[in-house]
Amino acid sequence: EIVLTQSPGTLSLSPGERATLSCRASQSVSGSFLNWYQQKPGQAPRLLIFGASKRATGLPDRFSGSGSGTDFTLTISRLEPEDFAVYYCQQYGSSPLTFGGGTKVEIK
Amino acid sequence: EVQVVESGGGLVKPGGSLRLSCAASGFTFTNAWMNWVRQAPGKGLEWVGHVKSKTDGGTTDYGAPVKGRFTISRDDSKNTLYLQMNSLKTDDTAVYYCTTGLVYSRSAFNFWGQGTMVTVSS
């Protein structure tokens, strides 16, 4: 099983700042089959990025994904108030599918 | 409009059983790989398992914590997904989401239900 480790656990930033979230895999994620989700309290997760770097339809371009192999990054270039949430990475390159433990982006 | 609506959650004693349902609409259910993902209170997301479409073999796959205790099935005539949970443990307490990937990849989950809560407690 591929274990995904997200860091940091919590990111305290102000609106307008840049957020850089890391997702590290215990072994290479084949095909860069890695997704990013955003979850707000009381809501289901929302798909942001698929295939490591492709934005879901309608996602603002301040969100970007990058990486390959074992190291992946979600970057939010300038935080908007609605971006404060928990973010999860998920790999689907091998079974079982696994999620990272999440990074909470909170208002500083 | 795509919709997936879970039902069947509730309170069950350790060792007991429960069956969850997920009613789907707004898309061609028969072509979709359907998944269950759960989230324990205050914790992260955990993939429970999936069932592939019949055209892709209709096979199932599960995460290690539930393998041998949970069974995922589908009724394409009713556009419904099921999760049969047996030998429930307190660690199975979670919100259970039904989800699928329809647009980008079968495993990039862009449609989610609202979730149904399962509480395992004596």
PDB file of C-alpha atoms in Angstrom:
ATOM      1  CA  GLU A   1       0.000   0.000   0.000  1.00  0.00           C
ATOM      2  CA  ILE A   2       1.235   3.467  -0.879  1.00  0.00           C
ATOM      3  CA  VAL A   3       1.288   5.728   2.173  1.00  0.00           C
ATOM      4  CA  LEU A   4       0.822   9.435   1.453  1.00  0.00           C
ATOM      5  CA  THR A   5       2.280  11.875   3.971  1.00  0.00           C
ATOM      6  CA  GLN A   6       1.063  15.446   3.796  1.00  0.00           C
ATOM      7  CA  SER A   7       2.910  18.367   5.285  1.00  0.00           C
ATOM      8  CA  PRO A   8       2.570  20.574   7.088  1.00  0.00           C
ATOM      9  CA  GLY A   9      -0.359  19.385   9.145  1.00  0.00           C
ATOM     10  CA  THR A  10      -1.553  22.949   9.558  1.00  0.00           C
ATOM     11  CA  LEU A  11      -0.634  26.045   7.558  1.00  0.00           C
ATOM     12  CA  SER A  12      -1.456  29.407   9.122  1.00  0.00           C
ATOM     13  CA  LEU A  13      -1.525  32.131   6.485  1.00  0.00           C
ATOM     14  CA  SER A  14      -3.223  35.416   5.694  1.00  0.00           C
ATOM     15  CA  PRO A  15      -5.439  36.144   2.698  1.00  0.00           C
ATOM     16  CA  GLY A  16      -3.313  37.096  -0.281  1.00  0.00           C
ATOM     17  CA  GLU A  17      -0.394  34.918   0.784  1.00  0.00           C
ATOM     18  CA  ARG A  18       0.934  31.908  -1.108  1.00  0.00           C
ATOM     19  CA  ALA A  19       0.226  28.407   0.187  1.00  0.00           C
ATOM     20  CA  THR A  20       2.449  25.456  -0.647  1.00  0.00           C
ATOM     21  CA  LEU A  21       1.176  22.010   0.382  1.00  0.00           C
ATOM     22  CA  SER A  22       3.272  18.873   0.098  1.00  0.00           C
ATOM     23  CA  CYS A  23       2.262  15.267  -0.475  1.00  0.00           C
ATOM     24  CA  ARG A  24       4.993  12.642  -0.302  1.00  0.00           C
ATOM     25  CA  ALA A  25       4.419   9.019  -1.291  1.00  0.00           C
ATOM     26  CA  SER A  26       6.111   6.004   0.263  1.00  0.00           C
ATOM     27  CA  GLN A  27       6.752   4.677  -3.257  1.00  0.00           C
ATOM     28  CA  SER A  28       6.458   6.071  -6.732  1.00  0.00           C
ATOM     29  CA  VAL A  29       2.915   6.878  -7.860  1.00  0.00           C
ATOM     30  CA  SER A  30       2.636   5.350 -11.301  1.00  0.00           C
ATOM     31  CA  GLY A  31       1.436   7.589 -14.077  1.00  0.00           C
ATOM     32  CA  SER A  32       1.367  10.552 -11.692  1.00  0.00           C
ATOM     33  CA  PHE A  33      -2.099   9.359 -10.801  1.00  0.00           C
ATOM     34  CA  LEU A  34      -2.517  11.781  -7.940  1.00  0.00           C
ATOM     35  CA  ASN A  35      -5.479  14.000  -7.097  1.00  0.00           C
ATOM     36  CA  TRP A  36      -6.079  16.884  -4.713  1.00  0.00           C
ATOM     37  CA  TYR A  37      -9.323  17.605  -2.890  1.00  0.00           C
ATOM     38  CA  GLN A  38     -10.596  20.465  -0.781  1.00  0.00           C
ATOM     39  CA  GLN A  39     -12.980  19.880   2.111  1.00  0.00           C
ATOM     40  CA  LYS A  40     -14.822  22.467   4.161  1.00  0.00           C
ATOM     41  CA  PRO A  41     -16.570  21.701   7.468  1.00  0.00           C
ATOM     42  CA  GLY A  42     -19.773  19.745   7.057  1.00  0.00           C
ATOM     43  CA  GLN A  43     -19.268  19.294   3.315  1.00  0.00           C
ATOM     44  CA  ALA A  44     -18.176  16.476   1.056  1.00  0.00           C
ATOM     45  CA  PRO A  45     -14.745  16.788  -0.531  1.00  0.00           C
ATOM     46  CA  ARG A  46     -14.380  18.650  -3.817  1.00  0.00           C
ATOM     47  CA  LEU A  47     -11.995  17.539  -6.544  1.00  0.00           C
ATOM     48  CA  LEU A  48      -9.501  20.268  -7.431  1.00  0.00           C
ATOM     49  CA  ILE A  49      -6.629  18.662  -9.322  1.00  0.00           C
ATOM     50  CA  PHE A  50      -6.358  15.310 -11.089  1.00  0.00           C
ATOM     51  CA  GLY A  51      -3.407  13.607 -12.698  1.00  0.00           C
ATOM     52  CA  ALA A  52      -1.066  15.669 -10.515  1.00  0.00           C
ATOM     53  CA  SER A  53      -1.413  18.903 -12.488  1.00  0.00           C
ATOM     54  CA  LYS A  54      -4.723  19.131 -14.340  1.00  0.00           C
ATOM     55  CA  ARG A  55      -7.303  21.542 -12.975  1.00  0.00           C
ATOM     56  CA  ALA A  56     -10.921  20.458 -12.637  1.00  0.00           C
ATOM     57  CA  THR A  57     -13.356  22.499 -14.698  1.00  0.00           C
ATOM     58  CA  GLY A  58     -14.061  25.866 -13.166  1.00  0.00           C
ATOM     59  CA  LEU A  59     -11.170  25.795 -10.714  1.00  0.00           C
ATOM     60  CA  PRO A  60      -9.540  29.207 -10.439  1.00  0.00           C
ATOM     61  CA  ASP A  61      -6.045  29.349 -11.882  1.00  0.00           C
ATOM     62  CA  ARG A  62      -4.593  30.398  -8.531  1.00  0.00           C
ATOM     63  CA  PHE A  63      -4.630  26.647  -7.788  1.00  0.00           C
ATOM     64  CA  SER A  64      -1.913  24.562  -9.399  1.00  0.00           C
ATOM     65  CA  GLY A  65      -0.565  21.070  -8.929  1.00  0.00           C
ATOM     66  CA  SER A  66       2.858  19.723  -9.756  1.00  0.00           C
ATOM     67  CA  GLY A  67       5.153  16.815  -9.108  1.00  0.00           C
ATOM     68  CA  SER A  68       5.816  13.247 -10.095  1.00  0.00           C
ATOM     69  CA  GLY A  69       7.193  10.050  -8.656  1.00  0.00           C
ATOM     70  CA  THR A  70       7.012  10.441  -4.890  1.00  0.00           C
ATOM     71  CA  ASP A  71       6.785  14.206  -4.438  1.00  0.00           C
ATOM     72  CA  PHE A  72       3.742  16.298  -5.257  1.00  0.00           C
ATOM     73  CA  THR A  73       2.753  19.861  -4.479  1.00  0.00           C
ATOM     74  CA  LEU A  74      -0.456  21.861  -4.434  1.00  0.00           C
ATOM     75  CA  THR A  75       0.106  25.595  -4.656  1.00  0.00           C
ATOM     76  CA  ILE A  76      -2.439  28.323  -4.075  1.00  0.00           C
ATOM     77  CA  SER A  77      -0.824  31.467  -5.409  1.00  0.00           C
ATOM     78  CA  ARG A  78      -2.890  34.028  -3.521  1.00  0.00           C
ATOM     79  CA  LEU A  79      -5.239  32.812  -0.813  1.00  0.00           C
ATOM     80  CA  GLU A  80      -8.823  33.968  -0.997  1.00  0.00           C
ATOM     81  CA  PRO A  81     -11.116  33.795   2.073  1.00  0.00           C
ATOM     82  CA  GLU A  82     -12.947  30.795   0.584  1.00  0.00           C
ATOM     83  CA  ASP A  83      -9.694  28.803   0.274  1.00  0.00           C
ATOM     84  CA  PHE A  84      -9.324  28.226   4.003  1.00  0.00           C
ATOM     85  CA  ALA A  85     -10.143  24.535   4.306  1.00  0.00           C
ATOM     86  CA  VAL A  86      -8.559  21.091   4.596  1.00  0.00           C
ATOM     87  CA  TYR A  87      -6.771  19.662   1.564  1.00  0.00           C
ATOM     88  CA  TYR A  88      -6.185  15.995   0.840  1.00  0.00           C
ATOM     89  CA  CYS A  89      -4.071  14.234  -1.742  1.00  0.00           C
ATOM     90  CA  GLN A  90      -5.121  10.835  -3.095  1.00  0.00           C
ATOM     91  CA  GLN A  91      -3.276   8.348  -5.287  1.00  0.00           C
ATOM     92  CA  TYR A  92      -4.901   5.952  -7.708  1.00  0.00           C
ATOM     93  CA  GLY A  93      -1.830   4.499  -9.352  1.00  0.00           C
ATOM     94  CA  SER A  94      -2.054   1.298  -7.393  1.00  0.00           C
ATOM     95  CA  SER A  95      -4.526  -0.553  -5.240  1.00  0.00           C
ATOM     96  CA  PRO A  96      -5.636   0.160  -2.643  1.00  0.00           C
ATOM     97  CA  LEU A  97      -6.390   3.783  -3.384  1.00  0.00           C
ATOM     98  CA  THR A  98      -5.079   5.881  -0.533  1.00  0.00           C
ATOM     99  CA  PHE A  99      -5.492   9.381   0.833  1.00  0.00           C
ATOM    100  CA  GLY A 100      -3.045  11.538   2.687  1.00  0.00           C
ATOM    101  CA  GLY A 101      -3.821  12.697   6.202  1.00  0.00           C
ATOM    102  CA  GLY A 102      -4.676  16.225   5.102  1.00  0.00           C
ATOM    103  CA  THR A 103      -3.330  19.745   5.495  1.00  0.00           C
ATOM    104  CA  LYS A 104      -5.482  22.351   7.172  1.00  0.00           C
ATOM    105  CA  VAL A 105      -5.041  25.857   5.787  1.00  0.00           C
ATOM    106  CA  GLU A 106      -6.218  28.262   8.453  1.00  0.00           C
ATOM    107  CA  ILE A 107      -6.441  32.005   8.718  1.00  0.00           C
ATOM    108  CA  LYS A 108      -3.529  33.520  10.589  1.00  0.00           C
TER     109      LYS A 108
ATOM    110  CA  GLU B   1     -27.979  16.966 -12.779  1.00  0.00           C
ATOM    111  CA  VAL B   2     -25.776  14.262 -11.288  1.00  0.00           C
ATOM    112  CA  GLN B   3     -26.878  13.128  -7.850  1.00  0.00           C
ATOM    113  CA  VAL B   4     -25.807  10.410  -5.476  1.00  0.00           C
ATOM    114  CA  VAL B   5     -27.778  10.049  -2.260  1.00  0.00           C
ATOM    115  CA  GLU B   6     -26.700   7.762   0.552  1.00  0.00           C
ATOM    116  CA  SER B   7     -29.032   6.211   3.094  1.00  0.00           C
ATOM    117  CA  GLY B   8     -29.102   3.499   5.706  1.00  0.00           C
ATOM    118  CA  GLY B   9     -26.781   4.887   8.342  1.00  0.00           C
ATOM    119  CA  GLY B  10     -27.505   4.654  12.031  1.00  0.00           C
ATOM    120  CA  LEU B  11     -26.458   3.258  15.382  1.00  0.00           C
ATOM    121  CA  VAL B  12     -25.358  -0.373  15.560  1.00  0.00           C
ATOM    122  CA  LYS B  13     -23.680  -2.462  18.245  1.00  0.00           C
ATOM    123  CA  PRO B  14     -20.187  -3.875  17.827  1.00  0.00           C
ATOM    124  CA  GLY B  15     -20.371  -7.141  15.938  1.00  0.00           C
ATOM    125  CA  GLY B  16     -23.558  -6.092  14.206  1.00  0.00           C
ATOM    126  CA  SER B  17     -24.388  -5.511  10.553  1.00  0.00           C
ATOM    127  CA  LEU B  18     -25.717  -2.640   8.487  1.00  0.00           C
ATOM    128  CA  ARG B  19     -26.415  -2.080   4.798  1.00  0.00           C
ATOM    129  CA  LEU B  20     -25.932   1.296   3.188  1.00  0.00           C
ATOM    130  CA  SER B  21     -27.472   2.308  -0.119  1.00  0.00           C
ATOM    131  CA  CYS B  22     -26.547   4.960  -2.643  1.00  0.00           C
ATOM    132  CA  ALA B  23     -29.160   6.015  -5.172  1.00  0.00           C
ATOM    133  CA  ALA B  24     -27.674   7.536  -8.304  1.00  0.00           C
ATOM    134  CA  SER B  25     -29.245   9.685 -10.989  1.00  0.00           C
ATOM    135  CA  GLY B  26     -28.295  12.059 -13.786  1.00  0.00           C
ATOM    136  CA  PHE B  27     -25.643   9.852 -15.366  1.00  0.00           C
ATOM    137  CA  THR B  28     -25.210   6.443 -16.957  1.00  0.00           C
ATOM    138  CA  PHE B  29     -24.822   4.394 -13.805  1.00  0.00           C
ATOM    139  CA  THR B  30     -23.998   1.201 -15.660  1.00  0.00           C
ATOM    140  CA  ASN B  31     -20.768   2.733 -16.990  1.00  0.00           C
ATOM    141  CA  ALA B  32     -19.549   4.114 -13.670  1.00  0.00           C
ATOM    142  CA  TRP B  33     -17.092   2.659 -11.194  1.00  0.00           C
ATOM    143  CA  MET B  34     -18.690   3.325  -7.836  1.00  0.00           C
ATOM    144  CA  ASN B  35     -16.807   3.881  -4.606  1.00  0.00           C
ATOM    145  CA  TRP B  36     -17.333   4.192  -0.885  1.00  0.00           C
ATOM    146  CA  VAL B  37     -15.095   6.562   1.074  1.00  0.00           C
ATOM    147  CA  ARG B  38     -15.427   7.094   4.810  1.00  0.00           C
ATOM    148  CA  GLN B  39     -14.377   9.716   7.307  1.00  0.00           C
ATOM    149  CA  ALA B  40     -14.210   9.086  11.028  1.00  0.00           C
ATOM    150  CA  PRO B  41     -15.195  12.042  13.236  1.00  0.00           C
ATOM    151  CA  GLY B  42     -12.462  14.682  13.102  1.00  0.00           C
ATOM    152  CA  LYS B  43     -10.254  12.481  10.925  1.00  0.00           C
ATOM    153  CA  GLY B  44      -9.198  12.227   7.301  1.00  0.00           C
ATOM    154  CA  LEU B  45     -10.613  10.410   4.307  1.00  0.00           C
ATOM    155  CA  GLU B  46     -10.285   6.648   3.885  1.00  0.00           C
ATOM    156  CA  TRP B  47     -11.113   4.677   0.755  1.00  0.00           C
ATOM    157  CA  VAL B  48     -13.383   1.751   1.614  1.00  0.00           C
ATOM    158  CA  GLY B  49     -13.582   0.132  -1.804  1.00  0.00           C
ATOM    159  CA  HIS B  50     -15.146   0.122  -5.224  1.00  0.00           C
ATOM    160  CA  VAL B  51     -17.101  -1.923  -7.713  1.00  0.00           C
ATOM    161  CA  LYS B  52     -16.240  -1.616 -11.368  1.00  0.00           C
ATOM    162  CA  SER B  53     -18.819  -1.383 -14.128  1.00  0.00           C
ATOM    163  CA  LYS B  54     -20.073  -4.675 -15.526  1.00  0.00           C
ATOM    164  CA  THR B  55     -18.368  -3.908 -18.836  1.00  0.00           C
ATOM    165  CA  ASP B  56     -15.083  -3.650 -16.950  1.00  0.00           C
ATOM    166  CA  GLY B  57     -15.681  -6.932 -15.173  1.00  0.00           C
ATOM    167  CA  GLY B  58     -17.851  -5.813 -12.259  1.00  0.00           C
ATOM    168  CA  THR B  59     -15.129  -6.755  -9.801  1.00  0.00           C
ATOM    169  CA  THR B  60     -14.659  -5.289  -6.346  1.00  0.00           C
ATOM    170  CA  ASP B  61     -11.636  -4.127  -4.404  1.00  0.00           C
ATOM    171  CA  TYR B  62     -11.353  -3.074  -0.772  1.00  0.00           C
ATOM    172  CA  GLY B  63      -9.081  -1.327   1.638  1.00  0.00           C
ATOM    173  CA  ALA B  64      -7.323  -3.554   4.146  1.00  0.00           C
ATOM    174  CA  PRO B  65      -9.309  -2.494   7.249  1.00  0.00           C
ATOM    175  CA  VAL B  66     -12.611  -3.694   5.767  1.00  0.00           C
ATOM    176  CA  LYS B  67     -11.562  -6.601   3.563  1.00  0.00           C
ATOM    177  CA  GLY B  68     -13.489  -9.743   4.480  1.00  0.00           C
ATOM    178  CA  ARG B  69     -16.096  -7.818   6.503  1.00  0.00           C
ATOM    179  CA  PHE B  70     -17.589  -5.388   3.969  1.00  0.00           C
ATOM    180  CA  THR B  71     -19.115  -6.190   0.592  1.00  0.00           C
ATOM    181  CA  ILE B  72     -19.841  -3.691  -2.161  1.00  0.00           C
ATOM    182  CA  SER B  73     -22.448  -4.529  -4.768  1.00  0.00           C
ATOM    183  CA  ARG B  74     -24.520  -2.764  -7.387  1.00  0.00           C
ATOM    184  CA  ASP B  75     -27.941  -3.112  -8.946  1.00  0.00           C
ATOM    185  CA  ASP B  76     -27.760  -1.449 -12.338  1.00  0.00           C
ATOM    186  CA  SER B  77     -31.499  -1.930 -12.879  1.00  0.00           C
ATOM    187  CA  LYS B  78     -32.116   0.334  -9.877  1.00  0.00           C
ATOM    188  CA  ASN B  79     -29.113   2.650 -10.320  1.00  0.00           C
ATOM    189  CA  THR B  80     -28.155   1.779  -6.770  1.00  0.00           C
ATOM    190  CA  LEU B  81     -24.906   0.989  -5.003  1.00  0.00           C
ATOM    191  CA  TYR B  82     -24.753  -0.959  -1.754  1.00  0.00           C
ATOM    192  CA  LEU B  83     -22.334  -1.433   1.096  1.00  0.00           C
ATOM    193  CA  GLN B  84     -22.994  -4.461   3.300  1.00  0.00           C
ATOM    194  CA  MET B  85     -21.073  -4.067   6.540  1.00  0.00           C
ATOM    195  CA  ASN B  86     -20.680  -7.068   8.835  1.00  0.00           C
ATOM    196  CA  SER B  87     -18.744  -7.675  12.053  1.00  0.00           C
ATOM    197  CA  LEU B  88     -18.752  -3.966  12.711  1.00  0.00           C
ATOM    198  CA  LYS B  89     -16.166  -2.466  15.044  1.00  0.00           C
ATOM    199  CA  THR B  90     -16.109   0.838  16.901  1.00  0.00           C
ATOM    200  CA  ASP B  91     -13.364   1.926  14.473  1.00  0.00           C
ATOM    201  CA  ASP B  92     -15.907   1.732  11.650  1.00  0.00           C
ATOM    202  CA  THR B  93     -17.729   4.746  13.087  1.00  0.00           C
ATOM    203  CA  ALA B  94     -17.643   7.328  10.313  1.00  0.00           C
ATOM    204  CA  VAL B  95     -19.519   9.276   7.707  1.00  0.00           C
ATOM    205  CA  TYR B  96     -19.750   7.057   4.630  1.00  0.00           C
ATOM    206  CA  TYR B  97     -19.693   8.773   1.250  1.00  0.00           C
ATOM    207  CA  CYS B  98     -20.708   7.341  -2.085  1.00  0.00           C
ATOM    208  CA  THR B  99     -18.568   8.781  -4.851  1.00  0.00           C
ATOM    209  CA  THR B 100     -17.600   8.322  -8.469  1.00  0.00           C
ATOM    210  CA  GLY B 101     -15.341   9.753 -11.115  1.00  0.00           C
ATOM    211  CA  LEU B 102     -17.293  10.574 -14.259  1.00  0.00           C
ATOM    212  CA  VAL B 103     -15.409  13.180 -16.215  1.00  0.00           C
ATOM    213  CA  TYR B 104     -11.652  13.054 -15.815  1.00  0.00           C
ATOM    214  CA  SER B 105     -10.802   9.595 -14.536  1.00  0.00           C
ATOM    215  CA  ARG B 106     -12.670   6.753 -12.919  1.00  0.00           C
ATOM    216  CA  SER B 107     -10.702   7.371  -9.730  1.00  0.00           C
ATOM    217  CA  ALA B 108     -10.770  11.178  -9.664  1.00  0.00           C
ATOM    218  CA  PHE B 109     -13.910  11.573  -7.612  1.00  0.00           C
ATOM    219  CA  ASN B 110     -15.818  14.573  -8.862  1.00  0.00           C
ATOM    220  CA  PHE B 111     -19.258  13.566  -7.627  1.00  0.00           C
ATOM    221  CA  TRP B 112     -19.987  12.916  -3.977  1.00  0.00           C
ATOM    222  CA  GLY B 113     -23.072  12.334  -1.909  1.00  0.00           C
ATOM    223  CA  GLN B 114     -23.759  14.178   1.323  1.00  0.00           C
ATOM    224  CA  GLY B 115     -22.754  11.130   3.355  1.00  0.00           C
ATOM    225  CA  THR B 116     -24.532   8.935   5.872  1.00  0.00           C
ATOM    226  CA  MET B 117     -23.363   8.539   9.457  1.00  0.00           C
ATOM    227  CA  VAL B 118     -22.651   5.117  10.903  1.00  0.00           C
ATOM    228  CA  THR B 119     -22.062   4.872  14.648  1.00  0.00           C
ATOM    229  CA  VAL B 120     -20.828   1.609  16.124  1.00  0.00           C
ATOM    230  CA  SER B 121     -21.258   1.668  19.865  1.00  0.00           C
ATOM    231  CA  SER B 122     -22.603  -0.473  22.673  1.00  0.00           C
TER     232      SER B 122
END
